[in-house]
Coordinates of C-alpha atoms in Angstrom, one line a residue:
Chain A
M1 CA -8.0 5.5 -11.9
S2 CA -5.4 5.3 -9.1
K3 CA -6.3 1.7 -9.1
S4 CA -3.6 -0.8 -9.2
D5 CA -4.0 -3.8 -11.7
Y6 CA -2.1 -6.0 -9.3
K7 CA -4.3 -7.8 -6.9
G8 CA -1.8 -9.4 -4.6
V9 CA -2.0 -13.4 -3.8
D10 CA -5.2 -14.3 -2.0
Y11 CA -5.8 -18.1 -2.7
Y12 CA -7.5 -18.8 0.5
N13 CA -9.9 -15.7 0.3
L14 CA -8.0 -14.1 3.4
D15 CA -9.8 -10.7 2.2
D16 CA -12.8 -12.2 3.9
L17 CA -11.2 -12.1 7.3
Y18 CA -9.8 -8.3 6.8
A19 CA -11.7 -5.6 8.2
D20 CA -12.6 -2.8 5.8
E21 CA -10.1 -0.4 7.1
E22 CA -7.4 -3.1 6.8
K23 CA -8.1 -3.5 3.2
A24 CA -8.3 0.1 2.4
I25 CA -4.8 0.6 4.1
R26 CA -3.5 -2.4 2.3
G27 CA -4.9 -0.6 -1.0
T28 CA -3.5 2.9 -0.2
V29 CA -0.1 1.6 0.3
R30 CA -0.2 -0.6 -2.8
D31 CA -1.3 2.4 -4.9
F32 CA 1.7 4.0 -3.4
V33 CA 4.0 1.3 -4.1
D34 CA 2.8 0.8 -7.7
H35 CA 2.7 4.8 -8.7
E36 CA 6.0 5.9 -6.6
V37 CA 8.2 3.1 -5.8
I38 CA 8.2 0.5 -8.5
P39 CA 8.8 2.9 -11.4
I40 CA 11.8 4.1 -9.8
I41 CA 13.3 1.6 -7.5
E42 CA 15.8 -0.1 -10.2
K43 CA 17.5 3.0 -10.8
Y44 CA 17.9 3.8 -7.2
N45 CA 19.0 0.1 -6.5
Q46 CA 21.7 0.5 -9.3
E47 CA 22.8 3.7 -8.1
M48 CA 22.9 2.5 -4.4
K49 CA 20.9 5.5 -3.2
F50 CA 17.8 5.6 -1.0
P51 CA 14.9 7.2 -2.7
M52 CA 14.9 10.1 0.1
H53 CA 12.0 12.0 -2.0
L54 CA 9.7 9.2 -0.7
I55 CA 10.3 9.9 2.9
P56 CA 8.1 12.8 3.5
K57 CA 5.3 11.1 1.2
M58 CA 5.4 8.0 3.5
G59 CA 5.2 10.5 6.6
E60 CA 2.1 11.9 5.1
L61 CA 0.5 8.8 4.6
G62 CA 1.0 8.0 8.0
L63 CA 3.3 4.9 7.8
F64 CA 5.8 5.6 10.7
G65 CA 4.9 4.6 13.9
P66 CA 1.0 3.7 12.9
T67 CA 0.2 1.3 15.8
L68 CA 1.2 4.0 18.1
P69 CA -1.7 6.0 20.0
V70 CA -2.9 9.3 18.3
E71 CA -1.5 11.4 20.9
Y72 CA 1.9 10.8 20.1
G73 CA 1.4 11.1 16.4
G74 CA 0.4 7.3 15.5
M75 CA -2.6 6.2 13.9
G76 CA -3.8 3.6 16.5
I77 CA -4.1 0.8 13.7
N78 CA -3.9 -2.8 14.5
N79 CA -1.4 -5.1 13.8
V80 CA -3.1 -6.6 10.8
S81 CA -3.1 -3.2 9.3
Y82 CA 0.7 -2.9 10.2
G83 CA 1.7 -6.1 8.5
L84 CA -0.2 -5.3 5.4
I85 CA 1.7 -2.2 5.3
M86 CA 4.9 -3.7 5.5
Q87 CA 3.8 -6.5 2.9
E88 CA 2.8 -3.9 0.4
L89 CA 6.2 -1.9 0.9
E90 CA 8.4 -4.7 0.7
R91 CA 6.7 -6.1 -2.6
G92 CA 8.2 -2.5 -3.8
D93 CA 11.8 -2.8 -2.3
S94 CA 13.2 -4.4 0.9
G95 CA 15.0 -1.0 1.5
V96 CA 11.9 1.0 1.6
R97 CA 10.5 -1.5 3.8
S98 CA 13.6 -1.4 6.0
F99 CA 13.4 2.4 6.2
A100 CA 9.7 2.1 7.6
S101 CA 10.5 -0.9 9.8
V102 CA 13.3 1.0 11.4
M103 CA 11.2 3.8 12.1
S104 CA 8.3 2.1 13.5
G105 CA 10.0 -1.0 15.3
L106 CA 13.4 0.1 16.2
V107 CA 13.2 3.8 16.8
M108 CA 9.7 4.9 17.9
Y109 CA 8.9 2.0 19.9
P110 CA 11.8 2.0 22.0
I111 CA 11.2 5.6 22.6
Y112 CA 7.5 4.8 23.3
T113 CA 8.2 2.0 25.5
Y114 CA 11.4 3.1 27.4
G115 CA 11.5 6.8 27.0
S116 CA 10.7 9.5 29.5
E117 CA 7.0 11.6 28.6
E118 CA 9.4 14.6 27.5
Q119 CA 11.2 12.2 25.2
K120 CA 8.0 10.8 23.8
K121 CA 6.2 14.2 23.3
F122 CA 9.5 15.6 21.7
W123 CA 10.6 12.7 19.3
L124 CA 7.4 10.9 18.3
P125 CA 5.3 13.2 16.5
K126 CA 8.4 14.5 14.6
L127 CA 9.3 10.9 13.6
A128 CA 5.7 10.2 12.7
T129 CA 5.9 12.8 10.1
A130 CA 9.2 12.0 9.2
E131 CA 10.5 15.6 9.9
K132 CA 13.1 13.6 12.0
I133 CA 14.8 10.4 10.9
G134 CA 15.8 7.8 13.2
C135 CA 18.2 4.8 13.5
F136 CA 18.9 1.9 15.9
G137 CA 22.3 0.9 16.9
L138 CA 22.8 -2.5 18.8
T139 CA 25.0 -4.8 16.4
E140 CA 28.4 -4.3 16.7
P141 CA 31.4 -5.4 14.5
D142 CA 32.3 -8.2 16.5
F143 CA 28.7 -9.1 18.2
G144 CA 26.0 -10.0 15.7
S145 CA 23.8 -12.9 17.0
N146 CA 25.5 -12.4 20.4
P147 CA 24.6 -8.8 21.2
G148 CA 25.0 -9.4 24.9
G149 CA 28.7 -9.3 24.4
M150 CA 28.6 -5.5 23.2
I151 CA 31.8 -3.6 24.0
T152 CA 30.0 -0.2 23.4
K153 CA 29.7 1.4 26.9
A154 CA 28.4 4.4 28.6
E155 CA 30.2 6.2 31.7
K156 CA 28.3 8.5 33.9
V157 CA 30.2 12.0 34.1
S158 CA 29.3 15.3 35.9
D159 CA 27.4 16.8 32.9
G160 CA 25.7 13.5 31.2
Y161 CA 27.0 10.4 29.7
L162 CA 30.3 9.7 27.8
L163 CA 29.8 6.9 25.1
N164 CA 32.7 4.8 23.5
G165 CA 32.5 2.1 20.9
A166 CA 31.1 1.4 17.5
K167 CA 28.1 -0.1 15.9
M168 CA 27.5 -1.6 12.6
W169 CA 24.9 -2.8 9.8
I170 CA 23.0 0.5 11.1
T171 CA 19.8 0.9 8.7
N172 CA 19.4 4.7 8.2
G173 CA 22.6 5.6 10.3
T174 CA 23.9 8.4 8.0
I175 CA 20.9 10.2 7.4
A176 CA 19.3 9.8 10.8
D177 CA 18.7 12.8 13.0
V178 CA 18.5 10.5 16.2
A179 CA 20.1 7.3 17.0
V180 CA 18.7 4.9 19.7
V181 CA 21.9 3.5 20.9
W182 CA 22.4 0.6 23.3
A183 CA 25.4 0.5 25.7
K184 CA 26.6 -1.0 28.8
L185 CA 26.6 1.4 31.8
D186 CA 28.1 -0.1 34.8
G187 CA 27.8 -3.5 33.0
K188 CA 24.0 -3.2 32.2
V189 CA 22.4 -2.6 28.7
K190 CA 20.7 0.9 28.8
G191 CA 19.3 2.6 25.7
F192 CA 20.5 6.4 24.8
L193 CA 19.5 9.0 22.3
V194 CA 22.3 10.3 20.3
E195 CA 21.4 13.2 18.2
K196 CA 23.0 13.8 14.9
G197 CA 26.0 16.2 14.9
T198 CA 26.8 15.3 18.7
K199 CA 30.5 15.7 19.3
G200 CA 32.2 12.5 19.2
F201 CA 29.5 10.7 17.0
S202 CA 30.0 9.9 13.3
A203 CA 27.9 7.8 11.0
P204 CA 30.0 7.0 8.0
E205 CA 28.1 4.9 5.0
T206 CA 28.9 1.2 4.6
K207 CA 30.3 0.9 0.8
G208 CA 30.1 -2.1 -1.6
K209 CA 26.8 -3.8 -0.7
L210 CA 25.6 -5.8 -3.3
S211 CA 22.3 -6.3 -1.3
L212 CA 19.8 -3.7 0.0
R213 CA 21.3 -1.3 -2.3
A214 CA 18.5 1.1 -2.1
S215 CA 18.9 1.6 1.6
V216 CA 21.6 3.4 3.6
T217 CA 23.6 1.3 5.6
S218 CA 26.0 2.7 8.1
E219 CA 28.5 2.2 10.9
L220 CA 28.2 4.6 14.1
V221 CA 31.5 5.6 15.9
F222 CA 31.5 6.8 19.1
E223 CA 34.6 8.5 20.5
D224 CA 34.3 10.2 24.0
C225 CA 30.7 11.1 22.9
L226 CA 29.3 13.5 25.5
I227 CA 25.3 13.1 25.7
P228 CA 23.1 15.1 27.9
A229 CA 21.8 13.0 31.1
E230 CA 18.3 13.5 29.9
N231 CA 19.0 11.5 26.9
I232 CA 19.1 8.1 28.4
L233 CA 15.8 5.9 27.8
P234 CA 14.9 5.9 31.4
K235 CA 12.8 2.7 31.4
S236 CA 15.3 0.5 29.6
S237 CA 16.8 -2.0 31.6
G238 CA 19.0 -4.9 30.3
L239 CA 19.4 -6.8 27.3
K240 CA 15.5 -7.5 27.1
S241 CA 15.0 -3.9 25.9
P242 CA 16.5 -3.9 22.8
L243 CA 15.4 -7.6 21.9
S244 CA 11.8 -6.6 22.6
C245 CA 12.6 -4.1 19.6
L246 CA 13.8 -6.9 17.3
T247 CA 10.7 -8.5 17.9
Q248 CA 8.8 -5.7 16.6
A249 CA 11.3 -5.6 13.6
R250 CA 10.9 -9.1 12.9
Y251 CA 7.2 -9.1 13.0
G252 CA 7.5 -6.6 10.2
I253 CA 9.7 -8.6 8.3
A254 CA 7.6 -11.6 8.6
W255 CA 5.1 -9.8 6.7
G256 CA 7.3 -7.9 4.4
V257 CA 8.9 -10.8 2.8
I258 CA 5.6 -12.4 1.8
G259 CA 5.2 -9.0 -0.4
M260 CA 8.4 -9.9 -2.1
A261 CA 7.2 -13.5 -2.5
M262 CA 4.1 -12.5 -4.0
H263 CA 5.7 -10.2 -6.2
C264 CA 8.3 -12.7 -7.6
Y265 CA 5.4 -15.5 -7.7
H266 CA 3.2 -12.7 -9.8
T267 CA 5.8 -12.0 -12.1
A268 CA 7.0 -15.7 -12.8
L269 CA 3.2 -16.6 -13.5
E270 CA 2.6 -13.8 -15.8
Y271 CA 6.0 -14.3 -17.6
T272 CA 5.5 -18.1 -17.9
K273 CA 1.9 -17.9 -19.3
S274 CA 3.1 -15.6 -22.3
R275 CA 6.5 -16.9 -23.0
I276 CA 5.9 -19.6 -25.6
Q277 CA 8.8 -22.5 -26.3
F278 CA 8.2 -25.6 -28.1
G279 CA 5.1 -24.0 -29.5
K280 CA 3.2 -23.8 -26.1
P281 CA 3.2 -21.4 -23.0
L282 CA 6.1 -22.3 -20.4
A283 CA 3.2 -22.4 -17.9
A284 CA 1.7 -25.4 -19.7
F285 CA 4.7 -27.5 -18.8
Q286 CA 3.8 -29.7 -15.8
I287 CA 7.4 -28.8 -14.6
T288 CA 6.5 -25.0 -14.3
Q289 CA 3.1 -25.9 -12.9
E290 CA 4.8 -27.7 -9.9
K291 CA 7.0 -24.7 -9.3
L292 CA 3.9 -22.4 -9.3
A293 CA 1.5 -24.8 -7.2
Y294 CA 4.7 -24.9 -4.7
M295 CA 5.1 -21.0 -4.6
L296 CA 1.4 -20.4 -4.2
T297 CA 0.9 -22.9 -1.6
E298 CA 4.2 -21.5 0.4
I299 CA 2.8 -18.1 0.3
T300 CA -0.7 -19.0 1.4
K301 CA 0.8 -20.9 4.6
A302 CA 2.9 -17.6 5.3
Q303 CA -0.1 -15.6 5.2
L304 CA -2.2 -17.7 7.5
L305 CA 0.6 -17.8 9.8
D306 CA 1.0 -14.2 9.9
Y307 CA -2.6 -13.6 10.4
R308 CA -2.8 -15.7 13.2
L309 CA 0.6 -13.8 14.6
A310 CA -1.3 -10.6 13.9
Q311 CA -4.3 -11.7 16.3
M312 CA -1.9 -12.9 19.0
K313 CA 0.1 -9.8 19.0
D314 CA -3.1 -7.4 19.3
N315 CA -4.5 -9.6 22.1
G316 CA -1.4 -9.8 23.8
T317 CA -0.5 -13.5 23.6
M318 CA 2.3 -13.3 20.9
R319 CA 5.6 -14.5 22.2
P320 CA 8.8 -13.7 20.7
Q321 CA 9.5 -17.3 19.8
H322 CA 6.2 -17.0 17.8
V323 CA 7.6 -14.3 15.6
S324 CA 10.9 -16.2 15.4
M325 CA 8.9 -19.1 13.8
A326 CA 7.3 -16.6 11.4
K327 CA 10.5 -14.8 10.4
R328 CA 12.5 -17.8 9.7
N329 CA 9.7 -19.5 7.9
N330 CA 8.7 -16.6 5.8
C331 CA 12.4 -15.4 5.0
E332 CA 13.3 -18.9 4.0
L333 CA 10.6 -19.4 1.5
A334 CA 10.9 -16.0 0.3
K335 CA 14.4 -17.0 -0.8
T336 CA 13.2 -20.0 -2.3
I337 CA 10.6 -18.5 -4.3
A338 CA 12.9 -15.5 -5.4
S339 CA 15.5 -18.1 -6.8
M340 CA 12.9 -20.2 -8.4
A341 CA 11.0 -17.1 -10.3
R342 CA 14.5 -16.1 -11.3
E343 CA 15.1 -19.8 -13.0
M344 CA 11.6 -19.5 -14.5
L345 CA 12.3 -16.4 -16.3
G346 CA 15.5 -18.0 -17.9
A347 CA 18.0 -15.3 -18.9
N348 CA 15.7 -12.6 -18.5
G349 CA 15.6 -13.1 -14.9
I350 CA 18.7 -11.6 -14.5
L351 CA 17.7 -8.3 -16.2
D352 CA 16.6 -5.1 -14.3
E353 CA 13.3 -5.0 -16.4
Y354 CA 12.4 -7.6 -13.8
P355 CA 12.2 -7.3 -10.1
I356 CA 13.4 -10.9 -9.4
M357 CA 17.2 -10.2 -9.0
R358 CA 16.9 -7.3 -7.0
H359 CA 14.5 -9.2 -4.5
L360 CA 16.9 -12.1 -4.7
N361 CA 19.7 -10.2 -3.5
N362 CA 17.6 -8.4 -0.9
I363 CA 16.7 -11.4 0.4
E364 CA 20.1 -12.4 1.4
S365 CA 20.3 -9.6 3.7
V366 CA 16.6 -9.8 5.0
K367 CA 17.3 -13.5 6.1
T368 CA 20.2 -12.4 8.1
Y369 CA 19.3 -9.2 9.7
E370 CA 17.2 -9.2 12.7
G371 CA 18.1 -12.7 13.7
T372 CA 19.6 -15.2 11.4
H373 CA 17.7 -18.4 10.0
E374 CA 20.2 -20.3 12.3
M375 CA 19.5 -18.0 15.5
H376 CA 15.6 -18.4 15.1
T377 CA 15.9 -21.9 15.0
L378 CA 17.9 -22.2 18.2
I379 CA 15.3 -20.0 19.8
L380 CA 12.5 -22.3 18.6
G381 CA 15.0 -25.2 19.8
E382 CA 15.1 -23.7 23.1
D383 CA 11.7 -23.0 23.3
V384 CA 10.7 -26.6 22.8
T385 CA 13.2 -28.5 24.5
G386 CA 14.3 -26.0 27.3
F387 CA 18.1 -26.4 26.3
A388 CA 19.8 -23.2 25.0
A389 CA 22.3 -24.1 22.5
F390 CA 23.6 -20.7 22.5
E391 CA 24.5 -20.2 25.8
Chain B
M1 CA -19.9 25.5 0.9
K2 CA -22.1 22.5 0.7
I3 CA -20.8 20.0 -1.9
V4 CA -22.7 17.0 -3.0
V5 CA -20.8 14.2 -4.7
C6 CA -22.5 11.4 -6.1
V7 CA -21.0 8.1 -6.2
S8 CA -21.7 4.5 -7.7
T9 CA -20.2 1.2 -6.9
V10 CA -19.0 -0.9 -10.0
P11 CA -17.1 -4.2 -10.7
D12 CA -13.4 -3.8 -10.3
S13 CA -12.2 -2.7 -13.8
T14 CA -10.1 -5.7 -14.1
T15 CA -13.0 -8.4 -13.4
K16 CA -13.6 -11.0 -15.7
I17 CA -17.4 -10.6 -16.3
K18 CA -19.6 -13.3 -16.9
V19 CA -23.4 -13.4 -17.4
G20 CA -25.4 -14.7 -14.4
G21 CA -28.3 -17.3 -14.4
S22 CA -30.9 -14.9 -15.5
G23 CA -29.4 -13.9 -18.5
K24 CA -30.0 -10.2 -17.6
S25 CA -27.3 -9.4 -15.4
I26 CA -23.7 -10.3 -14.4
D27 CA -22.8 -13.2 -12.2
E28 CA -21.4 -11.4 -9.2
A29 CA -19.7 -14.5 -7.4
G30 CA -16.1 -13.6 -6.9
V31 CA -16.6 -9.9 -8.1
T32 CA -14.9 -7.3 -6.2
F33 CA -16.8 -4.0 -6.1
I34 CA -15.1 -0.6 -6.1
I35 CA -16.0 3.1 -6.4
N36 CA -16.7 4.1 -10.1
P37 CA -13.1 5.2 -11.2
Y38 CA -14.5 8.4 -12.8
D39 CA -16.2 9.5 -9.5
E40 CA -12.6 9.3 -7.6
F41 CA -12.2 12.5 -9.8
A42 CA -15.2 13.9 -8.7
V43 CA -14.7 13.1 -5.0
E44 CA -10.9 14.5 -5.1
E45 CA -12.7 17.7 -6.9
A46 CA -15.2 17.8 -4.1
V47 CA -12.5 17.5 -1.2
Q48 CA -10.3 20.0 -2.6
L49 CA -13.3 22.3 -2.8
K50 CA -13.9 22.0 0.6
E51 CA -10.2 22.6 1.5
K52 CA -10.3 25.7 -0.1
N53 CA -13.7 27.2 0.6
T54 CA -14.4 25.4 3.9
G55 CA -18.0 23.5 3.9
E56 CA -18.9 19.9 3.9
V57 CA -18.6 17.2 1.4
I58 CA -21.9 14.9 1.3
A59 CA -21.6 11.8 -0.6
V60 CA -24.9 10.3 -2.0
S61 CA -25.4 6.9 -3.8
F62 CA -28.4 5.2 -5.0
G63 CA -28.2 1.2 -4.9
T64 CA -28.3 -2.1 -2.8
D65 CA -26.2 -2.6 0.3
R66 CA -23.2 -2.8 -1.9
A67 CA -23.3 0.9 -2.7
K68 CA -21.9 1.6 0.6
E69 CA -18.4 0.5 -0.9
G70 CA -18.4 3.7 -3.0
I71 CA -19.5 6.0 -0.1
K72 CA -16.8 4.5 2.3
K73 CA -14.1 5.3 -0.3
A74 CA -15.4 8.6 -0.6
F75 CA -15.0 9.0 3.2
Q76 CA -11.8 7.8 3.3
M77 CA -10.7 10.4 0.7
G78 CA -12.5 13.1 2.7
A79 CA -16.1 13.3 2.4
D80 CA -17.8 14.1 5.5
K81 CA -21.1 12.5 5.7
G82 CA -22.9 9.9 3.4
I83 CA -26.5 9.3 2.2
L84 CA -27.6 6.0 0.9
I85 CA -31.0 6.0 -1.0
K86 CA -31.7 2.3 -0.8
A87 CA -32.9 0.6 -3.8
A88 CA -35.5 -2.3 -3.1
S89 CA -33.8 -4.5 -5.7
D90 CA -31.4 -4.5 -8.5
D91 CA -34.1 -3.7 -11.1
F92 CA -33.7 0.1 -11.8
D93 CA -32.6 2.4 -14.8
S94 CA -30.9 5.6 -15.2
Y95 CA -34.0 7.3 -15.0
T96 CA -34.9 5.9 -11.5
V97 CA -31.5 6.7 -10.5
A98 CA -31.5 10.3 -11.2
K99 CA -35.1 10.9 -10.3
N100 CA -34.0 9.5 -6.8
L101 CA -30.9 11.4 -6.6
A102 CA -32.4 14.9 -7.5
A103 CA -35.1 14.2 -4.8
V104 CA -32.6 13.8 -2.0
I105 CA -30.1 16.6 -3.2
K106 CA -32.9 19.1 -3.7
D107 CA -33.6 18.9 0.2
L108 CA -29.8 19.3 0.8
S109 CA -29.6 22.6 -1.2
P110 CA -26.1 22.0 -2.4
D111 CA -23.8 24.9 -4.1
I112 CA -22.4 22.4 -6.4
V113 CA -23.1 18.9 -7.2
L114 CA -20.1 16.6 -8.7
F115 CA -20.5 13.1 -10.4
G116 CA -17.8 11.1 -12.7
K117 CA -18.8 11.6 -16.1
Q118 CA -19.9 8.2 -16.6
S119 CA -20.0 5.0 -14.4
I120 CA -18.0 2.2 -16.2
D121 CA -20.5 -0.7 -15.5
F122 CA -23.4 0.4 -17.7
D123 CA -22.0 3.5 -19.5
G124 CA -25.4 5.2 -19.7
L125 CA -23.6 8.7 -19.6
V126 CA -27.0 10.3 -18.8
V127 CA -27.5 10.2 -15.0
P128 CA -25.6 13.4 -14.4
K129 CA -27.5 15.3 -17.1
M130 CA -30.9 13.9 -16.1
T131 CA -30.1 14.6 -12.3
A132 CA -29.4 18.3 -13.3
E133 CA -32.6 18.4 -15.0
F134 CA -34.9 17.3 -12.4
L135 CA -32.9 19.8 -10.0
G136 CA -33.3 22.8 -12.6
M137 CA -29.7 23.1 -12.6
P138 CA -27.1 24.0 -15.4
S139 CA -24.4 21.2 -16.3
V140 CA -21.5 20.5 -17.9
N141 CA -20.2 17.0 -18.5
V142 CA -16.6 15.5 -19.4
V143 CA -14.8 18.7 -17.3
T144 CA -11.4 18.8 -17.1
K145 CA -10.8 21.8 -15.3
L146 CA -13.1 23.9 -12.9
E147 CA -12.4 27.5 -11.3
L148 CA -15.1 29.1 -9.0
N149 CA -15.1 32.7 -8.3
G150 CA -17.8 33.4 -6.0
T151 CA -20.9 31.9 -7.8
D152 CA -19.3 32.3 -11.1
A153 CA -17.9 28.9 -12.5
T154 CA -15.5 28.9 -15.3
I155 CA -15.2 25.1 -16.8
E156 CA -13.3 23.3 -19.4
R157 CA -14.5 20.5 -21.1
E158 CA -13.1 17.8 -23.6
I159 CA -14.7 17.9 -27.2
E160 CA -13.9 15.9 -29.8
G161 CA -10.3 17.2 -31.2
G162 CA -9.9 20.2 -28.8
K163 CA -11.5 21.8 -25.5
E164 CA -14.1 24.1 -25.0
T165 CA -14.3 26.6 -22.2
L166 CA -17.8 27.5 -20.4
K167 CA -19.1 29.9 -17.9
A168 CA -22.1 28.9 -15.5
K169 CA -23.6 30.0 -12.3
L170 CA -23.8 27.8 -9.2
P171 CA -25.5 25.7 -8.2
L172 CA -24.3 23.7 -11.0
V173 CA -23.9 20.1 -11.6
I174 CA -20.4 18.7 -13.1
G175 CA -19.3 15.5 -14.9
A176 CA -15.8 14.9 -13.8
Q177 CA -13.4 13.5 -16.6
K178 CA -10.0 12.1 -16.1
G179 CA -7.5 15.0 -15.9
L180 CA -9.7 17.1 -13.6
N181 CA -7.4 16.4 -10.8
T182 CA -5.2 13.6 -9.6
P183 CA -7.2 11.4 -6.7
R184 CA -5.3 11.1 -3.4
Y185 CA -4.2 8.0 -2.1
P186 CA -6.3 8.1 1.3
N187 CA -3.8 8.4 4.3
L188 CA -4.2 6.4 7.4
K189 CA -5.6 9.2 9.3
S190 CA -8.3 9.5 7.0
I191 CA -9.0 5.9 6.7
M192 CA -9.1 5.6 10.4
A193 CA -11.4 8.7 10.6
S194 CA -13.9 7.2 8.0
K195 CA -14.5 4.4 10.4
S196 CA -16.9 6.9 12.5
K197 CA -18.6 8.6 9.8
P198 CA -22.1 7.3 9.8
I199 CA -24.3 6.4 6.4
E200 CA -27.5 7.7 6.4
E201 CA -30.0 5.6 4.9
K202 CA -33.1 6.7 2.9
A203 CA -36.0 4.6 1.4
A204 CA -35.9 5.3 -2.5
I205 CA -39.0 6.7 -3.9
D206 CA -41.2 4.2 -5.9
E207 CA -40.5 5.2 -9.4
P208 CA -41.2 3.0 -12.3
V209 CA -38.4 2.1 -14.7
K210 CA -38.3 3.7 -18.2
S211 CA -36.6 0.9 -19.7
S212 CA -35.5 -2.8 -18.7
V213 CA -32.9 -5.2 -19.6
L214 CA -34.2 -7.9 -22.0
E215 CA -30.9 -9.8 -22.3
M216 CA -27.1 -9.6 -21.8
N217 CA -24.3 -11.0 -23.9
L218 CA -20.8 -11.0 -23.9
P219 CA -18.9 -10.0 -27.0
A220 CA -18.2 -12.7 -29.5
A221 CA -14.8 -14.3 -29.1
K222 CA -11.9 -13.0 -31.2
G223 CA -11.1 -15.2 -34.1
Q224 CA -7.7 -16.4 -34.8
G225 CA -5.4 -13.8 -36.0
K226 CA -3.5 -14.6 -39.6
V227 CA 0.2 -14.7 -39.7
F228 CA 2.0 -13.7 -43.0
S229 CA 5.7 -14.9 -43.0
D230 CA 7.0 -14.5 -46.6
G231 CA 7.9 -11.0 -46.2
A232 CA 7.3 -8.5 -48.9
A233 CA 5.6 -11.3 -51.2
N234 CA 2.8 -11.0 -48.8
V235 CA 2.1 -7.6 -48.9
P236 CA -0.4 -7.3 -51.9
E237 CA -2.4 -10.1 -50.0
L238 CA -2.1 -8.0 -46.8
V239 CA -3.4 -4.7 -48.4
R240 CA -6.3 -6.7 -50.0
L241 CA -7.4 -8.1 -46.8
L242 CA -7.0 -4.8 -44.9
R243 CA -9.3 -3.2 -47.5
E244 CA -11.7 -6.0 -48.0
E245 CA -11.9 -8.1 -45.1
A246 CA -10.9 -5.8 -42.1
K247 CA -12.2 -2.5 -43.9
V248 CA -9.8 -0.4 -42.2
I249 CA -7.8 1.1 -45.2

């Protein structure tokens, strides 16, 4: 009875490749999204609020940091399962998926990878249950695609580190209990944990967003913010540390946006089958069928790209450039599919009765954050030519 | 507390059913099999009873290998052990199922046995009652509320136009109706834990069927609807058709 009628899109029988627990995890998140996210999300999106009440439920389901080992509060799941979680969450909303992505890929991953044993033991189990919320600060007002130019700096003082600078476009910033902040210490990028309430630290919310409205976006401001010496991430070293976190987040996006594309395709398919014009369903027109065939084919290609990416991530052969290809391709197709679906629904496509316009607005952010389309193009370009166009 | 929950595995409720080549069963190509939806209420109740009273939940199913799907779902929701009574073929009826379930459950000596009120594939509605009879246990079906106090059970069940409250002694057989509880979404922890829970296989007892399928047919396709577009002028004709043709007024 808790089953969803939504069956996803599986034209190439990928379910034959997924293990029992991978399908079960997807099923649980799908049910959660059907019952807890979709019925309420339009309201939160319009009111520009994040549905805070979902956080403990997602924690109880085990959706934060699930690939980490059990001893740190993780679930020890593989990257196919993780990808399927992201796919289902983003069918609900990019803001909800972003919350989970940030917790797993941008907060728990760096603490697990670059943190001390004490930091890992203290923070990870609390983040896994969402008793504590985290955010990640890398981008600055003047340094987006070029994070290496960051101005935020840390200075060693007798009782810890003094942070000065500002970060921008930070998901969860205002609601976070802990921020993973990247700053230059003696010219070299290092990670620091800044706790909510630390003197000299504020996180005002960004207003006026027309995209990712059901998500908290903030600025992080550090003015002579003194943090204890033990709050440095000891194993972090240089720009490659935060970039490795972005690889995790981009991986989640590459899967997540397929969920969005599936939702738009599914909505357009059902709508055009039932909407009658000139005495027959829109779906009976060749021009509609061409669009549906395109959408289905692109979704299927993206699924195959992600499935192979997951295998490579699990067996340790995945490179960041592989993730760039999937993030770049899948965001592009999700944007195209959302836009096509909007047109196929005609005037109804702009109403909040359908998810299309919200997804279409959201993909503008998702295509831009965690590396713009252009940056991923240049990353792939550098990988095959050996010439870095952005240096 | 020893809790047995009987689960069956059925075609997904959104499946478009086709009759197979034999004309006696469905064409299983492309069909997704799931736990019987009413059994989810039974499993949830079983797991809640375990959480309140401690003990163990044993999921029992009769069928072919496919019946493992239902047991696996019960594992994910929190059942501890599984037993598959392995049917040699698909040729069984409600009597065979109940006889086999009773034989296995008897040896388990449970405090309570839970079923879904019916399975949504064949809608026989008799397996819970028949199993209870073979076990010599009292049984109540279509249950929407269950309260235990020691070995005393207070049970609410749906009846036409209302509800009925009954009392019975454990051990007892219960058939769960929608409304008994809200089945949980299995969390990742229990899904991962379910991977290491073993399913014990037992051979079915050789019990001849009491009934067998002669043929299976889909319902007749719906006819074309009638559209009346002349407003009030059509009302007399509409009323006549509703009375004489549709026979609904």
